Short mmCIF file of C-alpha atoms and ligand atoms in Angstrom, two decimals:
data_model
loop_
_atom_site.label_atom_id
_atom_site.label_comp_id
_atom_site.label_asym_id
_atom_site.label_seq_id
_atom_site.Cartn_x
_atom_site.Cartn_y
_atom_site.Cartn_z
CA MET F 1 -62.63 63.29 33.98
CA ASN F 2 -59.46 62.79 32.00
CA ASN F 3 -57.49 65.96 31.36
CA LYS F 4 -54.23 64.20 30.70
CA LYS F 5 -52.63 65.50 27.52
CA GLU F 6 -52.66 63.08 24.63
CA ILE F 7 -49.16 61.69 24.10
CA ARG F 8 -47.77 62.62 20.71
CA VAL F 9 -44.31 61.57 19.62
CA ARG F 10 -42.60 62.02 16.33
CA PHE F 11 -39.71 60.36 14.51
CA ALA F 12 -38.17 62.91 12.20
CA PRO F 13 -35.62 61.42 9.89
CA SER F 14 -33.82 63.50 7.26
CA PRO F 15 -33.96 61.72 3.89
CA THR F 16 -30.21 61.76 3.42
CA GLY F 17 -29.62 57.96 3.04
CA GLU F 18 -30.60 54.61 4.34
CA LEU F 19 -32.21 54.23 7.82
CA HIS F 20 -29.38 53.57 10.09
CA ILE F 21 -29.67 51.15 12.98
CA GLY F 22 -29.45 54.18 15.35
CA GLY F 23 -32.40 55.80 13.52
CA LEU F 24 -34.39 52.64 13.91
CA ARG F 25 -33.62 52.63 17.62
CA THR F 26 -34.96 56.25 17.90
CA ALA F 27 -38.06 55.24 15.90
CA LEU F 28 -38.62 52.18 18.03
CA THR F 29 -38.30 54.15 21.24
CA CYS F 30 -40.87 56.66 20.01
CA PHE F 31 -43.12 53.80 18.99
CA LEU F 32 -42.83 51.90 22.25
CA PHE F 33 -43.52 55.07 24.22
CA ALA F 34 -46.53 55.91 22.12
CA ARG F 35 -47.97 52.43 22.32
CA LYS F 36 -47.37 52.16 26.02
CA ASN F 37 -49.27 55.47 26.67
CA ASN F 38 -52.02 55.04 24.00
CA GLY F 39 -50.35 57.92 22.17
CA THR F 40 -49.83 58.79 18.54
CA PHE F 41 -46.68 57.91 16.65
CA ILE F 42 -45.96 60.48 13.93
CA LEU F 43 -43.47 60.49 11.08
CA ARG F 44 -42.20 63.81 9.81
CA SER F 45 -39.73 64.06 7.00
CA GLU F 46 -37.07 66.70 7.62
CA ASP F 47 -35.83 67.51 4.18
CA THR F 48 -34.77 71.11 4.47
CA ASP F 49 -31.09 70.43 3.91
CA ARG F 50 -31.19 70.32 0.16
CA THR F 51 -27.52 69.69 -0.18
CA ARG F 52 -27.86 66.29 1.57
CA PHE F 53 -31.24 65.40 0.09
CA VAL F 54 -31.29 61.93 -1.52
CA LYS F 55 -34.17 61.11 -3.78
CA GLY F 56 -36.21 58.08 -2.80
CA ALA F 57 -34.54 57.95 0.67
CA ALA F 58 -37.70 58.90 2.56
CA LYS F 59 -39.64 56.09 1.06
CA ARG F 60 -36.91 53.55 1.76
CA GLN F 61 -36.67 54.76 5.35
CA ILE F 62 -40.37 54.27 5.90
CA LYS F 63 -40.40 50.98 4.18
CA ASP F 64 -37.67 49.77 6.59
CA MET F 65 -39.72 51.01 9.56
CA GLN F 66 -42.78 49.23 8.31
CA TRP F 67 -40.71 46.09 7.72
CA ALA F 68 -39.66 46.30 11.40
CA GLY F 69 -43.33 46.53 12.46
CA LEU F 70 -43.37 50.18 13.49
CA LYS F 71 -46.73 51.24 12.31
CA ILE F 72 -46.95 54.95 11.73
CA ASP F 73 -50.23 56.54 12.96
CA GLU F 74 -49.90 59.96 11.46
CA GLY F 75 -47.67 61.87 9.07
CA VAL F 76 -45.88 60.43 6.12
CA ILE F 77 -46.71 56.84 5.37
CA ILE F 78 -46.63 54.40 2.48
CA ASP F 79 -50.16 53.42 1.40
CA LYS F 80 -51.44 50.07 0.12
CA ASN F 81 -50.39 50.89 -3.41
CA GLY F 82 -46.87 51.66 -2.31
CA ASN F 83 -47.17 55.48 -2.59
CA LEU F 84 -45.82 57.96 -0.18
CA VAL F 85 -48.83 59.82 1.29
CA GLU F 86 -49.59 62.03 4.28
CA VAL F 87 -52.34 61.33 6.82
CA GLY F 88 -53.42 63.47 9.77
CA ASN F 89 -54.65 66.92 10.75
CA PHE F 90 -51.34 68.62 11.32
CA GLY F 91 -49.83 68.41 7.86
CA PRO F 92 -48.02 68.90 5.70
CA TYR F 93 -45.59 66.56 7.35
CA ILE F 94 -42.85 67.02 4.79
CA GLN F 95 -40.88 70.10 5.74
CA SER F 96 -40.18 71.34 2.25
CA LYS F 97 -43.92 71.84 1.88
CA ARG F 98 -44.12 74.00 4.97
CA LEU F 99 -41.81 76.90 3.81
CA HIS F 100 -44.63 79.44 4.05
CA ILE F 101 -45.16 78.51 7.68
CA TYR F 102 -41.50 78.92 8.65
CA LYS F 103 -41.38 82.20 6.81
CA LYS F 104 -44.21 83.52 8.92
CA TYR F 105 -42.49 82.64 12.16
CA VAL F 106 -39.16 84.01 10.94
CA ASN F 107 -40.83 87.28 10.04
CA GLN F 108 -42.41 87.43 13.49
CA LEU F 109 -38.97 87.11 15.12
CA LEU F 110 -37.59 89.73 12.78
CA GLU F 111 -40.37 92.12 13.63
CA GLU F 112 -39.90 91.63 17.33
CA LYS F 113 -36.17 92.19 16.89
CA LYS F 114 -35.38 88.70 18.13
CA ALA F 115 -33.77 87.81 14.88
CA TYR F 116 -31.81 89.79 12.31
CA ARG F 117 -30.71 89.54 8.70
CA CYS F 118 -27.06 88.79 8.10
CA PHE F 119 -25.46 89.76 4.81
CA CYS F 120 -21.91 88.60 5.62
CA THR F 121 -20.20 86.82 2.87
CA ALA F 122 -18.71 83.32 3.19
CA GLU F 123 -15.31 84.88 2.80
CA ARG F 124 -15.82 87.25 5.79
CA LEU F 125 -17.20 84.44 7.94
CA GLU F 126 -14.22 82.25 7.04
CA GLN F 127 -11.78 85.01 7.91
CA MET F 128 -13.50 85.61 11.25
CA ARG F 129 -13.35 81.86 11.95
CA GLU F 130 -9.62 81.77 11.30
CA GLN F 131 -8.88 84.68 13.51
CA GLN F 132 -10.92 83.13 16.29
CA GLN F 133 -9.10 79.86 15.87
CA ALA F 134 -5.77 81.64 16.02
CA GLN F 135 -6.84 83.23 19.33
CA LYS F 136 -8.17 79.94 20.54
CA LEU F 137 -11.64 81.31 20.78
CA PRO F 138 -14.77 79.22 20.08
CA PRO F 139 -16.15 80.02 16.64
CA LYS F 140 -19.00 82.50 16.93
CA TYR F 141 -20.64 85.13 14.74
CA ASP F 142 -19.53 88.65 15.78
CA ARG F 143 -22.94 90.26 15.37
CA LYS F 144 -21.77 92.71 12.81
CA CYS F 145 -25.11 92.66 10.98
CA ALA F 146 -27.13 92.89 14.16
CA HIS F 147 -26.17 96.50 14.31
CA LEU F 148 -27.31 97.45 10.83
CA SER F 149 -30.00 100.14 10.72
CA GLN F 150 -33.36 99.50 9.14
CA GLU F 151 -32.26 101.68 6.18
CA GLU F 152 -29.05 99.85 5.66
CA VAL F 153 -30.91 96.55 5.66
CA GLN F 154 -33.51 97.77 3.15
CA LYS F 155 -30.75 99.12 0.88
CA LYS F 156 -28.97 95.77 0.82
CA ILE F 157 -32.23 93.92 0.17
CA ASN F 158 -32.99 96.31 -2.69
CA ALA F 159 -29.55 95.74 -4.13
CA GLY F 160 -30.43 92.04 -4.26
CA LYS F 161 -27.85 90.97 -1.65
CA ASP F 162 -28.13 87.46 -0.33
CA TYR F 163 -28.82 87.12 3.40
CA VAL F 164 -29.57 84.61 6.04
CA VAL F 165 -31.61 85.20 9.17
CA ARG F 166 -29.97 84.72 12.58
CA PHE F 167 -31.58 84.25 15.92
CA LYS F 168 -30.33 86.77 18.46
CA ILE F 169 -29.32 84.75 21.47
CA PRO F 170 -30.50 86.72 24.50
CA LYS F 171 -28.43 87.27 27.64
CA GLY F 172 -28.72 84.93 30.59
CA LYS F 173 -28.78 81.22 31.21
CA THR F 174 -30.79 78.43 29.61
CA THR F 175 -31.97 75.33 31.39
CA PHE F 176 -34.08 72.29 30.67
CA ASP F 177 -34.56 68.91 32.23
CA ASP F 178 -33.76 65.98 30.05
CA LEU F 179 -35.60 62.77 30.91
CA VAL F 180 -32.39 60.73 30.62
CA TYR F 181 -29.57 63.21 31.28
CA GLY F 182 -31.26 65.26 33.94
CA HIS F 183 -30.92 68.97 34.58
CA ILE F 184 -28.92 70.79 31.92
CA GLU F 185 -27.76 74.43 32.17
CA VAL F 186 -25.82 76.56 29.72
CA GLU F 187 -24.57 80.12 29.70
CA ASN F 188 -26.14 81.83 26.78
CA SER F 189 -22.89 83.68 26.10
CA THR F 190 -21.47 80.31 24.91
CA LEU F 191 -24.13 80.01 22.21
CA ASP F 192 -23.74 81.33 18.65
CA ASP F 193 -26.39 83.47 16.92
CA GLN F 194 -27.59 80.50 14.93
CA ILE F 195 -28.90 80.80 11.44
CA ILE F 196 -32.62 80.07 11.36
CA MET F 197 -33.25 80.74 7.69
CA LYS F 198 -30.79 80.17 4.84
CA SER F 199 -30.41 82.39 1.76
CA ASP F 200 -32.37 79.85 -0.26
CA GLY F 201 -35.46 80.61 1.83
CA PHE F 202 -35.28 77.28 3.56
CA PRO F 203 -35.29 77.17 7.36
CA THR F 204 -32.50 75.45 9.23
CA TYR F 205 -33.25 72.39 11.22
CA HIS F 206 -33.23 74.38 14.50
CA LEU F 207 -36.12 76.60 13.43
CA ALA F 208 -38.13 74.01 11.58
CA VAL F 209 -37.90 71.44 14.38
CA VAL F 210 -39.15 73.90 16.99
CA VAL F 211 -42.00 75.32 14.85
CA ASP F 212 -43.14 71.88 13.81
CA ASP F 213 -42.96 70.20 17.15
CA TYR F 214 -45.03 73.05 18.58
CA LEU F 215 -47.64 73.17 15.80
CA MET F 216 -47.91 69.36 15.73
CA LYS F 217 -48.46 69.32 19.47
CA ILE F 218 -45.56 66.98 20.14
CA THR F 219 -45.34 66.10 23.84
CA HIS F 220 -42.07 64.16 23.93
CA ILE F 221 -39.00 64.39 21.78
CA PHE F 222 -36.81 61.24 21.50
CA ARG F 223 -33.59 61.68 19.60
CA GLY F 224 -29.93 60.85 19.55
CA ALA F 225 -27.57 62.40 22.12
CA GLU F 226 -25.80 64.29 19.31
CA TRP F 227 -28.68 66.79 19.52
CA ILE F 228 -28.33 67.59 23.19
CA ALA F 229 -25.98 70.52 22.46
CA SER F 230 -28.57 72.03 20.13
CA THR F 231 -31.36 71.76 22.63
CA PRO F 232 -30.64 75.00 24.58
CA LYS F 233 -30.92 76.87 21.24
CA HIS F 234 -34.31 75.23 20.72
CA VAL F 235 -35.38 76.12 24.25
CA LEU F 236 -34.51 79.71 23.58
CA LEU F 237 -36.66 79.64 20.39
CA TYR F 238 -39.57 78.28 22.38
CA GLU F 239 -39.11 81.16 24.80
CA ALA F 240 -38.81 83.71 22.00
CA PHE F 241 -42.13 82.52 20.61
CA GLY F 242 -43.76 82.47 24.01
CA TRP F 243 -44.18 78.70 23.83
CA ARG F 244 -42.18 77.59 26.87
CA GLU F 245 -45.28 76.36 28.64
CA ASN F 246 -46.00 74.03 25.81
CA MET F 247 -42.48 72.88 25.21
CA PRO F 248 -42.19 69.12 24.71
CA ALA F 249 -40.18 66.99 27.12
CA PHE F 250 -36.68 66.09 25.88
CA CYS F 251 -35.36 62.60 25.98
CA HIS F 252 -31.93 62.13 24.44
CA MET F 253 -30.59 58.70 23.77
CA ALA F 254 -27.01 57.56 24.18
CA ASN F 255 -25.11 56.78 21.00
CA ILE F 256 -24.73 53.22 19.83
CA LEU F 257 -21.03 52.28 20.15
CA ASP F 258 -18.79 49.80 18.34
CA LYS F 259 -16.59 47.34 20.16
CA ASN F 260 -13.91 49.99 20.77
CA LYS F 261 -16.53 52.23 22.40
CA LYS F 262 -16.54 54.60 19.47
CA LYS F 263 -19.68 55.82 17.78
CA LEU F 264 -20.89 53.01 15.46
CA SER F 265 -20.13 53.82 11.84
CA LYS F 266 -20.11 52.25 8.45
CA ARG F 267 -16.56 51.13 9.00
CA ASP F 268 -17.91 48.56 11.41
CA GLY F 269 -19.82 46.62 8.71
CA SER F 270 -23.58 46.61 8.23
CA VAL F 271 -25.23 49.49 10.00
CA SER F 272 -28.33 50.13 7.92
CA VAL F 273 -31.59 48.37 8.50
CA ALA F 274 -31.58 47.44 4.76
CA ASP F 275 -28.27 45.59 5.28
CA PHE F 276 -29.74 43.49 8.10
CA ARG F 277 -32.79 42.78 6.04
CA LYS F 278 -30.64 41.63 3.16
CA GLU F 279 -28.66 39.43 5.45
CA GLY F 280 -31.87 37.67 6.45
CA TYR F 281 -32.19 38.71 10.06
CA PRO F 282 -35.72 38.44 11.34
CA LYS F 283 -37.32 41.75 12.31
CA GLU F 284 -38.14 40.30 15.72
CA ALA F 285 -34.50 39.88 16.45
CA VAL F 286 -33.44 43.26 15.07
CA ILE F 287 -36.07 44.97 17.17
CA ASN F 288 -35.25 42.99 20.34
CA PHE F 289 -31.56 43.69 19.82
CA ILE F 290 -31.77 47.43 19.34
CA ALA F 291 -34.35 47.83 22.05
CA LEU F 292 -31.85 46.64 24.56
CA LEU F 293 -29.08 48.90 23.25
CA GLY F 294 -29.41 51.71 25.73
CA TRP F 295 -32.33 50.29 27.64
CA ASN F 296 -31.96 47.90 30.54
CA PRO F 297 -35.03 45.80 31.36
CA LYS F 298 -33.54 45.19 34.85
CA THR F 299 -34.45 41.59 34.82
CA GLN F 300 -32.78 38.43 33.46
CA GLN F 301 -35.10 38.36 30.48
CA GLU F 302 -33.25 38.86 27.20
CA ILE F 303 -35.69 37.69 24.53
CA PHE F 304 -38.71 40.00 24.07
CA THR F 305 -41.58 40.20 21.66
CA MET F 306 -42.76 43.59 20.52
CA LYS F 307 -45.70 43.21 22.86
CA GLU F 308 -43.42 42.53 25.83
CA LEU F 309 -41.21 45.48 24.87
CA VAL F 310 -44.26 47.81 24.89
CA GLU F 311 -45.36 46.43 28.32
CA GLN F 312 -41.93 46.85 29.90
CA PHE F 313 -40.77 50.02 28.23
CA ASP F 314 -39.94 52.75 30.72
CA ILE F 315 -37.92 55.91 30.25
CA ALA F 316 -36.49 55.38 33.74
CA LYS F 317 -34.75 52.25 32.43
CA MET F 318 -32.88 54.17 29.70
CA ASN F 319 -29.06 54.33 30.08
CA LYS F 320 -26.88 57.41 29.86
CA ALA F 321 -24.00 55.35 28.65
CA GLY F 322 -23.98 54.11 25.04
CA GLY F 323 -24.82 50.49 24.33
CA VAL F 324 -22.26 48.46 22.50
CA PHE F 325 -23.35 46.99 19.20
CA ASP F 326 -22.32 43.35 19.54
CA ARG F 327 -23.01 41.38 16.34
CA ASP F 328 -22.64 37.99 18.03
CA ARG F 329 -25.41 38.97 20.36
CA LEU F 330 -27.63 39.90 17.45
CA LYS F 331 -26.91 36.44 15.91
CA TRP F 332 -27.72 34.73 19.19
CA MET F 333 -30.98 36.63 19.52
CA SER F 334 -31.84 35.88 15.96
CA LYS F 335 -31.34 32.18 16.61
CA GLU F 336 -33.54 32.36 19.70
CA HIS F 337 -36.31 34.11 17.83
CA ILE F 338 -36.18 31.64 14.86
CA LYS F 339 -36.35 28.77 17.31
CA LYS F 340 -39.73 30.04 18.43
CA MET F 341 -41.20 30.52 15.02
CA SER F 342 -43.48 28.16 13.13
CA VAL F 343 -41.80 26.34 10.21
CA ALA F 344 -44.42 27.77 7.94
CA LYS F 345 -43.34 31.30 8.84
CA ILE F 346 -39.63 30.40 8.39
CA TYR F 347 -40.52 28.94 5.03
CA LYS F 348 -42.28 32.08 3.92
CA GLU F 349 -39.47 34.34 5.09
CA SER F 350 -36.59 32.19 3.76
CA LEU F 351 -38.01 31.36 0.35
CA PRO F 352 -36.88 34.62 -1.31
CA PHE F 353 -33.36 34.01 -0.01
CA LEU F 354 -33.40 30.44 -1.14
CA GLN F 355 -34.49 31.40 -4.59
CA GLN F 356 -31.26 33.32 -4.98
CA LYS F 357 -29.04 30.38 -4.18
CA ASP F 358 -27.47 28.20 -6.84
CA TYR F 359 -28.04 24.98 -4.93
CA TYR F 360 -31.73 25.73 -5.02
CA LYS F 361 -31.84 27.03 -8.54
CA ASN F 362 -30.10 23.87 -9.83
CA ALA F 363 -32.14 21.47 -7.74
CA PRO F 364 -34.66 19.04 -9.37
CA LYS F 365 -38.31 19.96 -8.96
CA GLU F 366 -39.03 17.41 -6.27
CA ASN F 367 -36.41 18.95 -4.03
CA LYS F 368 -38.06 22.39 -4.21
CA THR F 369 -41.54 21.57 -3.07
CA LYS F 370 -42.90 23.34 -0.06
CA ASP F 371 -43.22 20.05 1.92
CA TYR F 372 -39.60 19.10 1.13
CA ILE F 373 -38.21 22.56 2.09
CA ILE F 374 -40.26 22.58 5.26
CA LYS F 375 -38.69 19.19 6.28
CA ILE F 376 -35.24 20.77 5.79
CA ILE F 377 -36.25 23.74 7.88
CA THR F 378 -37.63 21.47 10.57
CA ILE F 379 -34.31 19.82 11.12
CA GLU F 380 -32.24 22.98 10.69
CA GLN F 381 -34.46 25.24 12.74
CA ASP F 382 -32.51 25.26 15.99
CA ARG F 383 -29.30 26.25 14.24
CA LEU F 384 -30.50 28.97 11.91
CA GLU F 385 -29.11 32.38 12.64
CA ASN F 386 -30.98 34.06 9.82
CA PHE F 387 -33.38 33.27 6.97
CA ALA F 388 -30.66 33.26 4.38
CA MET F 389 -29.03 30.17 5.93
CA VAL F 390 -31.68 27.62 5.01
CA GLY F 391 -30.05 24.71 3.23
CA GLN F 392 -26.61 26.39 3.13
CA ASP F 393 -24.87 23.88 5.37
CA ASN F 394 -26.83 20.91 3.93
CA GLN F 395 -26.74 21.36 0.16
CA PHE F 396 -26.76 17.66 -0.48
CA PHE F 397 -30.52 17.83 0.19
CA PHE F 398 -30.93 19.71 -3.08
CA LYS F 399 -29.08 17.16 -5.22
CA ASN F 400 -30.62 14.18 -6.96
CA SER F 401 -27.64 11.87 -6.55
CA ILE F 402 -25.04 11.38 -3.88
CA GLU F 403 -21.42 10.52 -4.59
CA VAL F 404 -19.69 8.28 -2.09
CA ASP F 405 -16.45 6.36 -1.85
CA LYS F 406 -15.26 3.57 0.39
CA GLU F 407 -13.12 5.89 2.43
CA LEU F 408 -15.99 8.21 3.31
CA LEU F 409 -18.25 5.30 4.21
CA ARG F 410 -15.65 3.68 6.48
CA TRP F 411 -16.00 4.16 10.19
CA LYS F 412 -12.56 4.53 11.85
CA ASP F 413 -10.48 1.39 10.97
CA ASN F 414 -13.34 -0.80 9.95
CA THR F 415 -12.83 -3.21 7.13
CA ASP F 416 -14.72 -3.10 3.77
CA LYS F 417 -16.70 -6.15 4.99
CA GLN F 418 -17.77 -4.47 8.19
CA THR F 419 -18.85 -1.34 6.34
CA LYS F 420 -20.76 -3.28 3.75
CA THR F 421 -22.48 -5.44 6.41
CA ALA F 422 -23.58 -2.26 8.22
CA LEU F 423 -25.03 -0.78 5.08
CA GLU F 424 -26.86 -4.05 4.24
CA LYS F 425 -28.33 -4.08 7.73
CA ALA F 426 -29.52 -0.49 7.34
CA HIS F 427 -31.03 -1.41 3.99
CA THR F 428 -33.00 -4.32 5.51
CA VAL F 429 -34.16 -2.35 8.54
CA LEU F 430 -35.29 0.66 6.54
CA HIS F 431 -36.83 -1.38 3.78
CA ASN F 432 -39.22 -2.77 6.41
CA VAL F 433 -40.41 0.66 7.56
CA SER F 434 -43.66 1.53 5.89
CA GLU F 435 -44.23 4.95 4.27
CA GLU F 436 -46.64 5.95 6.97
CA ASN F 437 -44.18 5.05 9.72
CA TRP F 438 -41.46 7.07 8.02
CA THR F 439 -41.42 9.73 10.67
CA ARG F 440 -38.58 11.51 12.41
CA GLU F 441 -39.31 9.88 15.77
CA ASN F 442 -39.76 6.39 14.44
CA LEU F 443 -36.69 6.51 12.29
CA GLU F 444 -34.62 7.58 15.19
CA LYS F 445 -35.98 4.79 17.44
CA ILE F 446 -35.63 2.11 14.83
CA LEU F 447 -32.13 3.02 13.79
CA MET F 448 -30.90 3.53 17.35
CA ASP F 449 -32.36 0.12 18.26
CA ALA F 450 -30.61 -1.50 15.24
CA ALA F 451 -27.32 0.22 16.16
CA GLY F 452 -27.33 -1.08 19.72
CA ASP F 453 -24.01 -0.23 21.35
CA LYS F 454 -22.21 -0.06 17.98
CA ARG F 455 -23.44 3.34 17.02
CA GLY F 456 -20.47 4.54 14.96
CA ASP F 457 -20.07 1.31 13.15
CA PHE F 458 -23.69 1.27 12.05
CA LEU F 459 -24.73 4.91 11.78
CA TRP F 460 -21.65 6.42 10.16
CA PRO F 461 -21.71 4.50 6.95
CA LEU F 462 -25.47 5.08 6.68
CA ARG F 463 -25.13 8.84 7.31
CA ALA F 464 -22.27 9.07 4.77
CA ALA F 465 -24.29 7.08 2.20
CA LEU F 466 -27.22 9.46 2.43
CA THR F 467 -25.25 12.70 2.46
CA GLY F 468 -21.88 12.21 0.83
CA GLU F 469 -20.49 14.47 3.58
CA LYS F 470 -18.19 14.06 6.59
CA ARG F 471 -20.48 16.32 8.57
CA SER F 472 -24.21 16.56 8.37
CA PRO F 473 -27.39 16.16 10.51
CA SER F 474 -28.10 12.69 11.93
CA PRO F 475 -28.90 9.79 9.54
CA PHE F 476 -32.50 9.65 10.99
CA ASP F 477 -33.09 13.24 10.11
CA CYS F 478 -31.50 12.88 6.65
CA ALA F 479 -33.49 9.73 5.89
CA TRP F 480 -36.65 11.48 6.99
CA VAL F 481 -36.07 14.52 4.75
CA ILE F 482 -35.12 12.63 1.55
CA GLY F 483 -37.87 9.98 2.03
CA LYS F 484 -37.85 6.21 1.83
CA GLU F 485 -37.35 5.72 -1.88
CA LYS F 486 -34.16 7.84 -2.05
CA THR F 487 -32.87 6.51 1.19
CA ILE F 488 -33.07 2.94 -0.10
CA LEU F 489 -31.55 3.96 -3.43
CA TYR F 490 -28.57 5.75 -1.84
CA ILE F 491 -27.88 2.83 0.51
CA SER F 492 -27.90 0.48 -2.48
CA ASN F 493 -25.52 2.72 -4.35
CA ALA F 494 -23.19 2.76 -1.34
CA ILE F 495 -23.30 -1.03 -1.12
CA ALA F 496 -22.44 -1.19 -4.81
CA THR F 497 -19.08 0.54 -4.23
CA PHE F 498 -17.94 -2.62 -2.46
CA GLU F 499 -18.82 -5.00 -5.29
N1 LIG L 1 -33.92 65.42 11.29
C1 LIG L 1 -33.15 65.16 12.50
C2 LIG L 1 -32.30 63.91 12.29
O1 LIG L 1 -32.39 63.26 11.24
C3 LIG L 1 -34.10 64.99 13.64
C4 LIG L 1 -33.58 65.31 14.95
C5 LIG L 1 -34.76 65.42 15.94
O2 LIG L 1 -35.37 64.43 16.19
O3 LIG L 1 -34.97 66.53 16.42
O4 LIG L 1 -31.50 63.48 13.10
#
């Protein structure tokens, strides 16, 4: 018999902008936990704050999650046709479509006198705040409207006065056990009578999150540490509704920090998933990198596939201290992941970036074929830090002629004669290599044999002749990429500079 509760976790972004790297980390944690426990990964869109709502943001956030490989099982998804749709039995999953549900629960609290209507004007609240500030008291609503009689309330409603609904914080203490931060206890007297419904009829986050997590049968809540201070208010709402027994487990995650140990922000450069995508980072690296921000695998292993992350994920390995966002580490991880990929995959991923580059756009047709680009990728693979880098450091590969002069071709203090002789030798040696023997390995062997112990004298002029550059990959690799015909032509051109 299996009476274990099905694990259900949700990621609940507010559509207020791009998916931040911190948001992706929360989503990934939910996803790993769900996969590890054969659970369900749900996406709910928390769009009740209409002042911060950004059109199209929900779709972009979900796209970025899907790009990263976080498949959503239930809730808001993007279907095959690119439309935002909802799937699952607990919908709607977009909070603005659930107003009638929140209303019902707010009314319940009002009837049970666990909440009250507040008609205080913004001016009054501001005055109160200023006075409290002057007396160095924490800002808190003074409960003026909690004491209104039924008749007074009705009169104000009839007069068309705007109101909000506040939750009446009961006396006592509130406790909960966070899976990362442990036992947490607060005196209710320190909590404000929070607004649960605004004058526009929209619930606040605090109410909506509790009602939805309960109705959607969420078992575990993963979210950023900035919400820890709100959690006692949520616990009190669960108690007010009589749901404490079914309250989800809370798991707050430490903030992601910048190098100065401050919360990572836009000032620190790219922080949105879209930025990293645009910069050409592979999703494997981004996922690996953020997984280890705040989660310690407790082994020497640093490079993980998604499958390995799922296998090794454990809440017990989550850190209380914030992980530092180190861009160099991301670059290193990215390089390691790219090293492991097939060239065909790198080709597919890098082509869209390449197509934006002038050196590619201006290249002759024969330097844009798939075979040719794959050869470039083959020799660049171990040094690529992202998909946007293909060809960047070796733009000569995209040209159809190479300009050289004697000075570039000259190795150290060699004479013109020595340089020319070396090039002639390279010409003869390479001329004798058949097309089918024109492989990376063969070329290396043949040219190294020909160089003997005079490597610089022989290989430098050849490399310079093929690339026109002071720095480039080895002459064997370059000869292999550009092929026999061009190799011979470029060597002949170089020889001609001495005539
Ligand atoms: N909508 C909230 C946010 O975007 C969700 C917080 C939560 O997970 O409870 O941060």
